[in-house]
Structure formats: C-alpha cells, structure tokens
mmCIF file of C-alpha atoms in Angstrom:
data_model
loop_
_atom_site.group_PDB
_atom_site.id
_atom_site.type_symbol
_atom_site.label_atom_id
_atom_site.label_comp_id
_atom_site.label_asym_id
_atom_site.label_seq_id
_atom_site.Cartn_x
_atom_site.Cartn_y
_atom_site.Cartn_z
ATOM 1 C CA MET P 501 -0.101 -0.193 0.016
ATOM 2 C CA PRO P 502 1.995 3.486 -0.982
ATOM 3 C CA LEU P 503 2.669 5.330 1.694
ATOM 4 C CA SER P 504 0.647 8.441 2.798
ATOM 5 C CA VAL P 505 2.542 12.094 3.055
ATOM 6 C CA PRO P 506 0.922 12.074 6.797
ATOM 7 C CA GLY P 507 2.305 8.022 7.035
ATOM 8 C CA VAL P 508 5.669 9.473 6.287
ATOM 9 C CA ALA P 509 5.394 12.433 8.392
ATOM 10 C CA ILE P 510 4.662 10.371 11.720
ATOM 11 C CA ALA P 511 7.237 7.828 10.187
ATOM 12 C CA LEU P 512 9.494 10.243 10.900
ATOM 13 C CA MET P 513 8.717 11.616 14.071
ATOM 14 C CA ALA P 514 8.831 8.111 15.140
ATOM 15 C CA ILE P 515 12.634 8.023 14.649
ATOM 16 C CA SER P 516 13.609 11.803 14.749
ATOM 17 C CA PRO P 517 16.840 12.027 16.862
ATOM 18 C CA ILE P 518 15.503 15.523 18.156
ATOM 19 C CA GLN P 519 11.664 14.332 19.248
ATOM 20 C CA LEU P 520 13.384 11.248 20.635
ATOM 21 C CA VAL P 521 15.645 13.709 23.086
ATOM 22 C CA TYR P 522 12.759 15.985 24.058
ATOM 23 C CA ALA P 523 9.982 12.598 24.788
ATOM 24 C CA GLN P 524 12.935 11.819 27.437
ATOM 25 C CA GLU P 525 12.716 14.880 28.895
ATOM 26 C CA ALA P 526 10.385 15.574 32.402
ATOM 27 C CA GLN P 527 9.742 18.802 30.599
ATOM 28 C CA GLU P 528 6.471 20.277 28.518
ATOM 29 C CA TYR P 529 8.321 20.269 25.186
ATOM 30 C CA ILE P 530 6.691 17.448 23.823
ATOM 31 C CA LEU P 531 3.155 18.241 25.129
ATOM 32 C CA TRP P 532 4.188 21.766 23.178
ATOM 33 C CA LEU P 533 4.321 20.053 19.739
ATOM 34 C CA VAL P 534 1.198 18.177 20.754
ATOM 35 C CA THR P 535 -0.839 21.192 21.150
ATOM 36 C CA ILE P 536 0.714 23.271 17.709
ATOM 37 C CA LEU P 537 -0.256 19.766 15.965
ATOM 38 C CA LEU P 538 -4.177 20.068 17.074
ATOM 39 C CA SER P 539 -4.680 23.713 16.845
ATOM 40 C CA SER P 540 -3.070 23.760 13.268
ATOM 41 C CA ALA P 541 -4.980 21.170 11.926
ATOM 42 C CA SER P 542 -8.571 22.400 13.762
ATOM 43 C CA LEU P 543 -7.960 25.968 12.056
ATOM 44 C CA LEU P 544 -7.044 24.216 8.915
ATOM 45 C CA ARG P 545 -10.194 22.447 8.832
ATOM 46 C CA ALA P 546 -12.194 24.812 9.573
ATOM 47 C CA MET P 547 -10.882 27.339 7.296
ATOM 48 C CA ARG P 548 -11.740 24.690 5.020
ATOM 49 C CA LEU P 549 -15.142 24.635 5.765
ATOM 50 C CA GLU P 550 -15.629 28.042 5.556
ATOM 51 C CA SER P 551 -14.604 28.141 2.047
ATOM 52 C CA LYS P 552 -16.781 24.853 1.022
ATOM 53 C CA ASP P 553 -19.765 26.265 3.302
ATOM 54 C CA LYS P 554 -19.121 30.124 1.731
ATOM 55 C CA ASP P 555 -21.731 29.214 -1.495
ATOM 56 C CA LYS P 556 -24.549 26.814 0.010
ATOM 57 C CA PRO P 557 -27.414 28.899 1.102
ATOM 58 C CA LEU P 558 -27.419 29.055 4.903
ATOM 59 C CA GLU P 559 -29.688 26.013 5.869
ATOM 60 C CA GLU P 560 -27.236 23.436 3.855
ATOM 61 C CA ARG P 561 -23.983 25.044 5.760
ATOM 62 C CA GLN P 562 -22.208 23.196 8.666
ATOM 63 C CA ARG P 563 -22.628 25.311 11.237
ATOM 64 C CA PRO P 564 -22.583 22.388 13.659
ATOM 65 C CA ASP P 565 -19.199 21.178 12.407
ATOM 66 C CA LEU P 566 -17.819 24.561 12.177
ATOM 67 C CA PHE P 567 -18.863 25.775 15.904
ATOM 68 C CA ALA P 568 -17.392 22.372 17.462
ATOM 69 C CA ILE P 569 -13.790 22.644 15.164
ATOM 70 C CA TRP P 570 -13.251 26.240 15.490
ATOM 71 C CA SER P 571 -14.142 25.738 19.639
ATOM 72 C CA ILE P 572 -11.034 22.603 19.358
ATOM 73 C CA TYR P 573 -8.999 26.153 18.028
ATOM 74 C CA ALA P 574 -9.672 27.755 20.990
ATOM 75 C CA VAL P 575 -8.834 25.212 23.457
ATOM 76 C CA THR P 576 -5.579 23.990 21.659
ATOM 77 C CA LEU P 577 -4.948 27.244 21.798
ATOM 78 C CA ALA P 578 -5.377 28.421 24.925
ATOM 79 C CA ILE P 579 -3.496 24.734 26.416
ATOM 80 C CA SER P 580 -0.659 25.731 24.060
ATOM 81 C CA LEU P 581 -0.134 29.181 25.771
ATOM 82 C CA TYR P 582 -0.259 27.512 28.930
ATOM 83 C CA THR P 583 1.736 24.953 28.374
ATOM 84 C CA PHE P 584 4.581 27.085 27.097
ATOM 85 C CA LEU P 585 4.392 30.850 26.398
ATOM 86 C CA TRP P 586 5.862 30.537 22.974
ATOM 87 C CA SER P 587 2.838 29.480 21.658
ATOM 88 C CA ALA P 588 2.493 33.082 20.990
ATOM 89 C CA PHE P 589 4.357 33.605 17.809
ATOM 90 C CA VAL P 590 3.336 29.768 17.064
ATOM 91 C CA ALA P 591 -0.551 32.229 17.104
ATOM 92 C CA LEU P 592 1.197 34.994 14.506
ATOM 93 C CA ALA P 593 1.734 32.635 12.265
ATOM 94 C CA HIS P 594 -1.924 31.281 12.606
ATOM 95 C CA GLY P 595 -2.912 34.691 11.903
ATOM 96 C CA ILE P 596 -0.446 36.160 9.433
ATOM 97 C CA TYR P 597 -1.803 33.119 7.514
ATOM 98 C CA VAL P 598 -5.293 33.480 7.943
ATOM 99 C CA ILE P 599 -5.143 37.086 6.794
ATOM 100 C CA ILE P 600 -3.066 36.812 3.997
ATOM 101 C CA THR P 601 -5.226 34.841 2.482
ATOM 102 C CA ALA P 602 -7.979 36.161 2.992
ATOM 103 C CA LYS P 603 -6.244 39.332 0.759
ATOM 104 C CA PHE P 604 -6.309 41.439 3.854
ATOM 105 C CA LYS P 605 -10.241 41.434 3.598
ATOM 106 C CA LEU P 606 -12.425 41.434 6.273
ATOM 107 C CA THR P 607 -13.994 37.885 5.707
ATOM 108 C CA GLU P 608 -16.515 35.839 7.283
ATOM 109 C CA THR P 609 -13.217 33.371 8.234
ATOM 110 C CA VAL P 610 -11.118 36.398 9.368
ATOM 111 C CA ARG P 611 -14.122 37.998 11.919
ATOM 112 C CA THR P 612 -14.751 34.300 13.477
ATOM 113 C CA TYR P 613 -10.603 33.893 13.383
ATOM 114 C CA LEU P 614 -9.967 36.888 15.030
ATOM 115 C CA LEU P 615 -13.045 36.202 17.729
ATOM 116 C CA VAL P 616 -11.996 32.128 18.698
ATOM 117 C CA SER P 617 -8.120 33.991 19.611
ATOM 118 C CA LEU P 618 -9.812 36.206 21.721
ATOM 119 C CA VAL P 619 -11.590 33.814 23.852
ATOM 120 C CA GLY P 620 -8.103 31.662 23.793
ATOM 121 C CA PHE P 621 -5.854 34.282 24.824
ATOM 122 C CA LEU P 622 -8.628 35.248 27.252
ATOM 123 C CA ALA P 623 -8.930 32.179 28.860
ATOM 124 C CA PHE P 624 -4.524 32.452 29.118
ATOM 125 C CA MET P 625 -4.823 35.731 30.679
ATOM 126 C CA PRO P 626 -5.176 34.476 34.350
ATOM 127 C CA TRP P 627 -1.690 32.889 33.701
ATOM 128 C CA ILE P 628 -0.210 35.596 31.863
ATOM 129 C CA THR P 629 -0.898 37.780 35.243
ATOM 130 C CA ILE P 630 1.247 35.587 37.077
ATOM 131 C CA VAL P 631 3.632 35.296 34.721
ATOM 132 C CA MET P 632 4.255 39.384 34.311
ATOM 133 C CA GLY P 633 4.182 39.940 37.774
ATOM 134 C CA ASP P 634 6.865 37.241 38.967
ATOM 135 C CA PHE P 635 8.502 39.372 35.448
ATOM 136 C CA PHE P 636 8.181 42.765 37.266
ATOM 137 C CA GLN P 637 9.543 42.001 40.865
ATOM 138 C CA PHE P 638 12.802 40.444 39.167
ATOM 139 C CA LEU P 639 13.010 43.999 37.268
ATOM 140 C CA ILE P 640 12.905 45.535 40.131
ATOM 141 C CA SER P 641 14.944 43.457 43.014
ATOM 142 C CA ALA P 642 18.095 44.209 43.780
ATOM 143 C CA GLU P 643 18.668 40.822 43.998
ATOM 144 C CA LYS P 644 18.728 39.694 40.666
ATOM 145 C CA THR P 645 21.950 38.458 38.571
ATOM 146 C CA LYS P 646 22.776 37.856 35.223
ATOM 147 C CA ILE P 647 24.000 34.957 34.525
ATOM 148 C CA LYS P 648 25.437 34.194 30.841
ATOM 149 C CA SER P 649 24.876 30.726 29.245
ATOM 150 C CA SER P 650 26.546 28.879 26.365
ATOM 151 C CA SER P 651 26.449 30.673 22.828
ATOM 152 C CA MET P 652 27.618 30.272 19.361
ATOM 153 C CA PRO P 653 27.315 31.771 15.902
ATOM 154 C CA ILE P 654 24.028 32.073 14.571
ATOM 155 C CA PHE P 655 24.417 30.395 10.936
ATOM 156 C CA PRO P 656 26.650 27.137 12.956
ATOM 157 C CA PHE P 657 23.631 27.023 15.029
ATOM 158 C CA LEU P 658 20.993 26.834 12.486
ATOM 159 C CA GLN P 659 22.929 24.539 10.443
ATOM 160 C CA MET P 660 24.174 21.793 13.333
ATOM 161 C CA GLN P 661 20.463 22.130 14.211
ATOM 162 C CA LEU P 662 18.515 21.541 11.326
ATOM 163 C CA SER P 663 20.587 18.114 10.992
ATOM 164 C CA GLN P 664 20.315 17.123 14.362
ATOM 165 C CA ILE P 665 16.291 16.956 13.207
ATOM 166 C CA PHE P 666 17.048 14.157 11.370
ATOM 167 C CA PHE P 667 20.583 12.309 12.364
ATOM 168 C CA ASP P 668 22.132 13.296 15.770
ATOM 169 C CA ILE P 669 25.401 10.954 17.757
ATOM 170 C CA ASP P 670 26.250 14.702 19.375
ATOM 171 C CA LEU P 671 29.156 15.787 17.811
ATOM 172 C CA ARG P 672 30.513 19.379 19.083
ATOM 173 C CA GLN P 673 30.652 21.880 16.915
ATOM 174 C CA ASN P 674 34.503 21.881 16.581
ATOM 175 C CA ASN P 675 34.120 18.299 15.804
ATOM 176 C CA PRO P 676 35.264 17.859 11.664
ATOM 177 C CA LEU P 677 31.984 15.310 10.591
ATOM 178 C CA ASN P 678 29.524 18.692 11.214
ATOM 179 C CA SER P 679 31.345 20.162 7.495
ATOM 180 C CA LEU P 680 30.265 16.936 5.942
ATOM 181 C CA ILE P 681 26.738 16.007 7.492
ATOM 182 C CA THR P 682 25.086 19.178 7.474
ATOM 183 C CA PRO P 683 25.737 20.164 3.965
ATOM 184 C CA ILE P 684 24.013 17.031 3.146
ATOM 185 C CA PHE P 685 20.902 17.701 5.476
ATOM 186 C CA LEU P 686 20.692 21.732 4.482
ATOM 187 C CA ILE P 687 20.306 20.733 0.859
ATOM 188 C CA LEU P 688 17.466 18.056 1.418
ATOM 189 C CA VAL P 689 15.187 20.631 3.646
ATOM 190 C CA GLY P 690 16.197 23.955 0.821
ATOM 191 C CA TYR P 691 15.197 21.341 -2.101
ATOM 192 C CA SER P 692 12.180 20.017 0.100
ATOM 193 C CA ILE P 693 11.001 23.875 0.046
ATOM 194 C CA CYS P 694 11.063 24.581 -3.185
ATOM 195 C CA PHE P 695 9.977 21.620 -4.184
ATOM 196 C CA LEU P 696 6.855 22.114 -1.997
ATOM 197 C CA CYS P 697 6.307 25.176 -3.319
ATOM 198 C CA LEU P 698 6.399 24.655 -6.570
ATOM 199 C CA THR P 699 4.547 21.362 -6.391
ATOM 200 C CA THR P 700 1.652 22.458 -4.022
ATOM 201 C CA ASN P 701 -1.371 25.860 -3.391
ATOM 202 C CA TYR P 702 0.191 28.350 -2.288
ATOM 203 C CA LYS P 703 -2.021 27.940 0.678
ATOM 204 C CA VAL P 704 -0.584 24.682 1.818
ATOM 205 C CA TRP P 705 2.771 25.852 1.059
ATOM 206 C CA PHE P 706 2.137 29.359 2.897
ATOM 207 C CA PHE P 707 0.775 27.502 6.081
ATOM 208 C CA ILE P 708 3.822 25.517 6.472
ATOM 209 C CA ILE P 709 6.187 28.713 5.832
ATOM 210 C CA THR P 710 4.634 30.511 8.514
ATOM 211 C CA LEU P 711 5.101 27.923 10.628
ATOM 212 C CA ILE P 712 8.796 27.075 9.932
ATOM 213 C CA VAL P 713 9.814 31.628 10.310
ATOM 214 C CA VAL P 714 7.685 33.181 12.128
ATOM 215 C CA PRO P 715 8.468 31.448 15.203
ATOM 216 C CA ALA P 716 12.105 31.260 14.710
ATOM 217 C CA LEU P 717 12.335 34.815 13.196
ATOM 218 C CA PRO P 718 11.713 36.534 16.363
ATOM 219 C CA LEU P 719 15.092 34.638 17.820
ATOM 220 C CA ILE P 720 17.241 34.775 14.640
ATOM 221 C CA LEU P 721 16.524 38.576 14.992
ATOM 222 C CA SER P 722 17.896 39.406 18.082
ATOM 223 C CA SER P 723 20.649 36.751 18.516
ATOM 224 C CA ALA P 724 23.181 39.590 17.400
ATOM 225 C CA GLY P 725 25.432 37.262 15.457
ATOM 226 C CA SER P 726 25.190 34.552 18.045
ATOM 227 C CA ILE P 727 22.179 32.675 19.899
ATOM 228 C CA GLN P 728 22.203 31.591 23.192
ATOM 229 C CA LEU P 729 22.054 27.112 22.799
ATOM 230 C CA SER P 730 19.195 27.632 25.661
ATOM 231 C CA THR P 731 16.944 28.909 23.294
ATOM 232 C CA GLU P 732 16.765 25.843 21.175
ATOM 233 C CA PRO P 733 13.614 24.103 22.204
ATOM 234 C CA TYR P 734 12.308 27.285 20.993
ATOM 235 C CA PHE P 735 12.734 26.297 17.778
ATOM 236 C CA LEU P 736 10.590 23.335 17.597
ATOM 237 C CA PRO P 737 8.022 24.506 15.462
ATOM 238 C CA ALA P 738 10.567 24.747 13.003
ATOM 239 C CA TYR P 739 11.254 21.357 13.342
ATOM 240 C CA LEU P 740 8.209 20.609 12.393
ATOM 241 C CA GLY P 741 7.406 22.695 9.390
ATOM 242 C CA ILE P 742 10.331 21.039 8.181
ATOM 243 C CA GLN P 743 9.447 17.618 8.656
ATOM 244 C CA VAL P 744 6.451 17.856 7.183
ATOM 245 C CA THR P 745 8.368 19.282 3.990
ATOM 246 C CA VAL P 746 11.183 16.487 4.125
ATOM 247 C CA ALA P 747 7.639 14.048 4.389
ATOM 248 C CA TYR P 748 6.156 15.401 1.519
ATOM 249 C CA LEU P 749 9.188 15.212 -0.813
ATOM 250 C CA LEU P 750 9.332 11.543 0.084
ATOM 251 C CA ALA P 751 6.272 10.773 -0.057
ATOM 252 C CA THR P 752 5.811 12.130 -3.408
ATOM 253 C CA GLN P 753 9.028 11.055 -4.822
ATOM 254 C CA ILE P 754 8.833 7.729 -3.761
ATOM 255 C CA TYR P 755 6.669 6.817 -6.408
ATOM 256 C CA ASN P 756 7.671 8.864 -9.461
ATOM 257 C CA GLU P 757 6.628 7.600 -12.510
ATOM 258 C CA SER P 758 10.121 7.796 -13.402
ATOM 259 C CA VAL P 759 12.121 4.264 -11.903
ATOM 260 C CA SER P 760 15.397 5.618 -11.633
ATOM 261 C CA ARG P 761 14.643 8.844 -9.624
ATOM 262 C CA ARG P 762 12.027 6.132 -7.071
ATOM 263 C CA SER P 763 15.217 4.010 -6.547
ATOM 264 C CA ILE P 764 17.535 6.920 -5.981
ATOM 265 C CA TRP P 765 14.762 8.573 -3.273
ATOM 266 C CA GLN P 766 13.650 5.330 -2.057
ATOM 267 C CA ILE P 767 17.430 5.087 -0.986
ATOM 268 C CA ILE P 768 17.523 8.487 0.477
ATOM 269 C CA MET P 769 14.146 7.448 2.392
ATOM 270 C CA ALA P 770 16.224 4.495 3.202
ATOM 271 C CA LEU P 771 19.418 5.748 4.245
ATOM 272 C CA MET P 772 17.390 8.834 6.647
ATOM 273 C CA ILE P 773 15.507 6.285 8.551
ATOM 274 C CA ILE P 774 18.977 4.154 9.344
ATOM 275 C CA CYS P 775 20.154 7.520 10.011
ATOM 276 C CA GLY P 776 17.201 8.311 13.071
ATOM 277 C CA LEU P 777 17.833 4.197 14.398
ATOM 278 C CA ILE P 778 21.724 4.429 15.081
ATOM 279 C CA SER P 779 20.837 7.911 15.970
ATOM 280 C CA SER P 780 18.619 6.372 19.026
ATOM 281 C CA LYS P 781 21.425 3.721 19.304
ATOM 282 C CA VAL P 782 24.009 6.344 20.172
ATOM 283 C CA SER P 783 21.668 8.082 22.770
ATOM 284 C CA SER P 784 19.988 4.993 24.523
ATOM 285 C CA GLN P 785 23.788 3.851 24.677
ATOM 286 C CA ALA P 786 25.262 7.778 26.084
ATOM 287 C CA GLU P 787 25.858 9.131 29.694
ATOM 288 C CA THR P 788 24.827 11.943 28.450
ATOM 289 C CA TRP P 789 23.480 13.985 25.651
ATOM 290 C CA TRP P 790 23.416 18.236 23.808
ATOM 291 C CA ASN P 791 20.351 19.139 25.514
ATOM 292 C CA LYS P 792 21.327 18.441 28.715
ATOM 293 C CA GLY P 793 23.206 22.027 29.290
ATOM 294 C CA MET P 794 24.897 22.827 32.375
ATOM 295 C CA SER P 795 24.510 19.275 34.026
ATOM 296 C CA TYR P 796 26.380 17.642 30.168
ATOM 297 C CA ASP P 797 29.715 17.467 32.430
ATOM 298 C CA ASN P 798 28.104 16.070 35.355
ATOM 299 C CA PRO P 799 29.570 12.082 34.674
ATOM 300 C CA GLN P 800 33.029 13.066 35.092
ATOM 301 C CA VAL P 801 32.120 15.551 37.589
ATOM 302 C CA ALA P 802 30.732 12.978 39.591
ATOM 303 C CA GLN P 803 33.782 10.161 38.832
ATOM 304 C CA ILE P 804 36.523 13.042 39.815
ATOM 305 C CA ILE P 805 34.638 13.543 42.906
ATOM 306 C CA ASN P 806 34.117 9.492 43.799
ATOM 307 C CA GLN P 807 37.585 8.958 43.964
ATOM 308 C CA THR P 808 38.657 11.758 45.911
ATOM 309 C CA SER P 809 38.977 10.756 49.349
ATOM 310 C CA SER P 810 36.604 12.134 51.496
ATOM 311 C CA PRO P 811 35.688 14.878 49.744
ATOM 312 C CA VAL P 812 32.911 17.928 50.548
ATOM 313 C CA LEU P 813 30.496 19.424 47.516
ATOM 314 C CA VAL P 814 29.519 22.942 48.411
ATOM 315 C CA CYS P 815 26.290 24.814 46.753
ATOM 316 C CA ASP P 816 25.331 27.874 46.677
ATOM 317 C CA ALA P 817 22.208 29.152 44.919
ATOM 318 C CA LEU P 818 23.353 31.950 43.105
ATOM 319 C CA GLY P 819 23.153 31.934 39.264
ATOM 320 C CA ASN P 820 22.611 27.561 39.930
ATOM 321 C CA ASN P 821 20.384 25.384 38.679
ATOM 322 C CA TYR P 822 18.906 23.396 41.157
ATOM 323 C CA GLY P 823 17.879 20.427 38.875
ATOM 324 C CA ASN P 824 22.129 20.523 38.362
ATOM 325 C CA VAL P 825 22.433 20.191 42.136
ATOM 326 C CA PHE P 826 19.720 16.635 42.014
ATOM 327 C CA SER P 827 21.004 15.921 39.188
ATOM 328 C CA LEU P 828 24.478 15.741 40.478
ATOM 329 C CA SER P 829 23.275 14.457 43.678
ATOM 330 C CA TYR P 830 22.449 11.053 41.774
ATOM 331 C CA LEU P 831 26.098 10.195 40.281
ATOM 332 C CA LEU P 832 27.652 10.819 43.991
ATOM 333 C CA GLU P 833 28.646 7.764 46.206
ATOM 334 C CA LEU P 834 27.735 8.872 49.909
ATOM 335 C CA HIS P 835 29.929 7.719 52.751
#
C-alpha cells in the first residue's frame, strides 16, 4: 500500500533524534508540539469548511461542525499558551496565514478567527498576569543576577540543528564531521522547501512556511550574531514544519513515475531511517547528551569527586540550577 504524506511524516517523527531527546525529558516540549499540531489541524479544517460553505444556502451550511472545530482551536490555543509562552508566535503565524490568504479582507473566516483567538487568549489571562507580575518583581529586585549561558554563532547553530532533526550522534561544534554532515541535510531541507512551493497551492506551502519562519524569526533577529544554546527548544515549531516538508517530498518522490528517480528517493528514505535508528542507538547508550546544558559534564564531575577521599561538595543558590545539583547528587557515592 503506498505511503501517504501523513504516514511518512509519522515515520520521520517516530525516529527523529530531536523528538526522541525531548520525549525522554520531564519537560513540556512534546506536549507543546502536540498542542501545535492540534491547533493547526483544527484551524485548517475550520477554514476548509468555511470555504466549502461559502457558496451554499444558509440552511445547508455545516454550522454545528464549524462551531465544534473552532471551539477545538480555541481550547488547544489556550492549552498551548499555558504549556509554553512561545506559543504566542505560533498563534501569530496562524493569524498572518489567515489574514493573507483572505487577501487582507475582513471576511467571515477572518472575523471568526479573531473572535476565537480572543477567546483563547482571554482563557490564558489568569496565567499571564502571574507571569507578568513575577517578571516585574524580578526587574525591581535588588538580588537579580545576570547569568551568562553558552552561545554560538547563529549560522553554525542553525546548520547543526537542521542536521540534528534527522541525524544526531552528539557531535561537538568543532568536530570535522559536521562540515560533511550538515551540508547534506541543508541541501535536503532547501530542496524540500523549493519542491513544496513549486508543486502545491500557495495556501498549502504558505502555512508551512509561516510555521517555520514566524516562531524562529524573533530568535534569529535578536541573536546579534550569536544565539544562546538554551533557546534551542524554541525552534521546535520550525522543526515540525521542516519535517512535514521533507515528508511531503519523500512521499511524492518514492512513487515517482521515473524508475531511476523512484529508486534514488527510496534509497534516500532508507538512509534517513537508518540515520534515525543509529542516532537512537547512540543516544540510548550515552551517559549524557547535548540537551543537558550545564548538567552535561556531571558524569565526569561525579567520577572525579567519587575518586577523592572524603570529598566535600558545597553549592550555593547564586545563579545555580537546582536540577543540576539534584542530577549530580544521584551520581555521587555517599559516604
């Protein structure tokens, strides 16, 4: 049975190293991806029903279905905002898509979208007031500290992250293998985006492009040449859009009418699956991984401390992450 675009996308997501990394973390990022998928799907479904009902008589329009789908969008938007504040930029991408596809006209779809989005944001207001209150309290506090986290130049960072969507064996930035691996996936992603734009209706490719660009653009513009490594999860909506784009390319090309081209793309898909499986195998055997941040070196630190006779470890709260201390405590041999 031929694989569909959703089938290929599910396969790529299941073996994606970056999805696997965050699926093993006790954090909100995978839930955030689920809410993005649900809100995006409900928005597109509602817009499709609106366009189908546009030319129908009033008595034949699917109002109950539309109300239910728009309600799902409002609920998933609110849940997404509660899950991760960066969802506001995903909502902005949705808004840009709706308004531009309506050709900047105040159509019924645009009015409904604005009303439903307002409901979603109003449901989020109780939490945003708490967040803003804590933020202003931090600004006026005399005890605030400036914590410098690791950073790297923006373009090497983006290239490395592109490759980690499909292949990740925790290579450091200065590893010479990066210069061989990252261009391959950069070309694949670039070709996938071009193929999507040339072979689909603008309403299809424009939605995916906005999902990739809008949430990532504020991070890129504010980076001033270098980007904090701790902001890597903020690019998850862009990674999702990229995976859908690559899935569309593979799903259409592995059944190409040309036998030679079909064989080439089937080999490429097989190689991508192998890359994902290798990444999963390597990460499952590793003591630590790149996403651990300041906890990355804890196994080596614990080994040094454990080899010391009668060690004493003192930690303070100044600029420290309590999760890092707890992580280290599990590795230490208590005497």
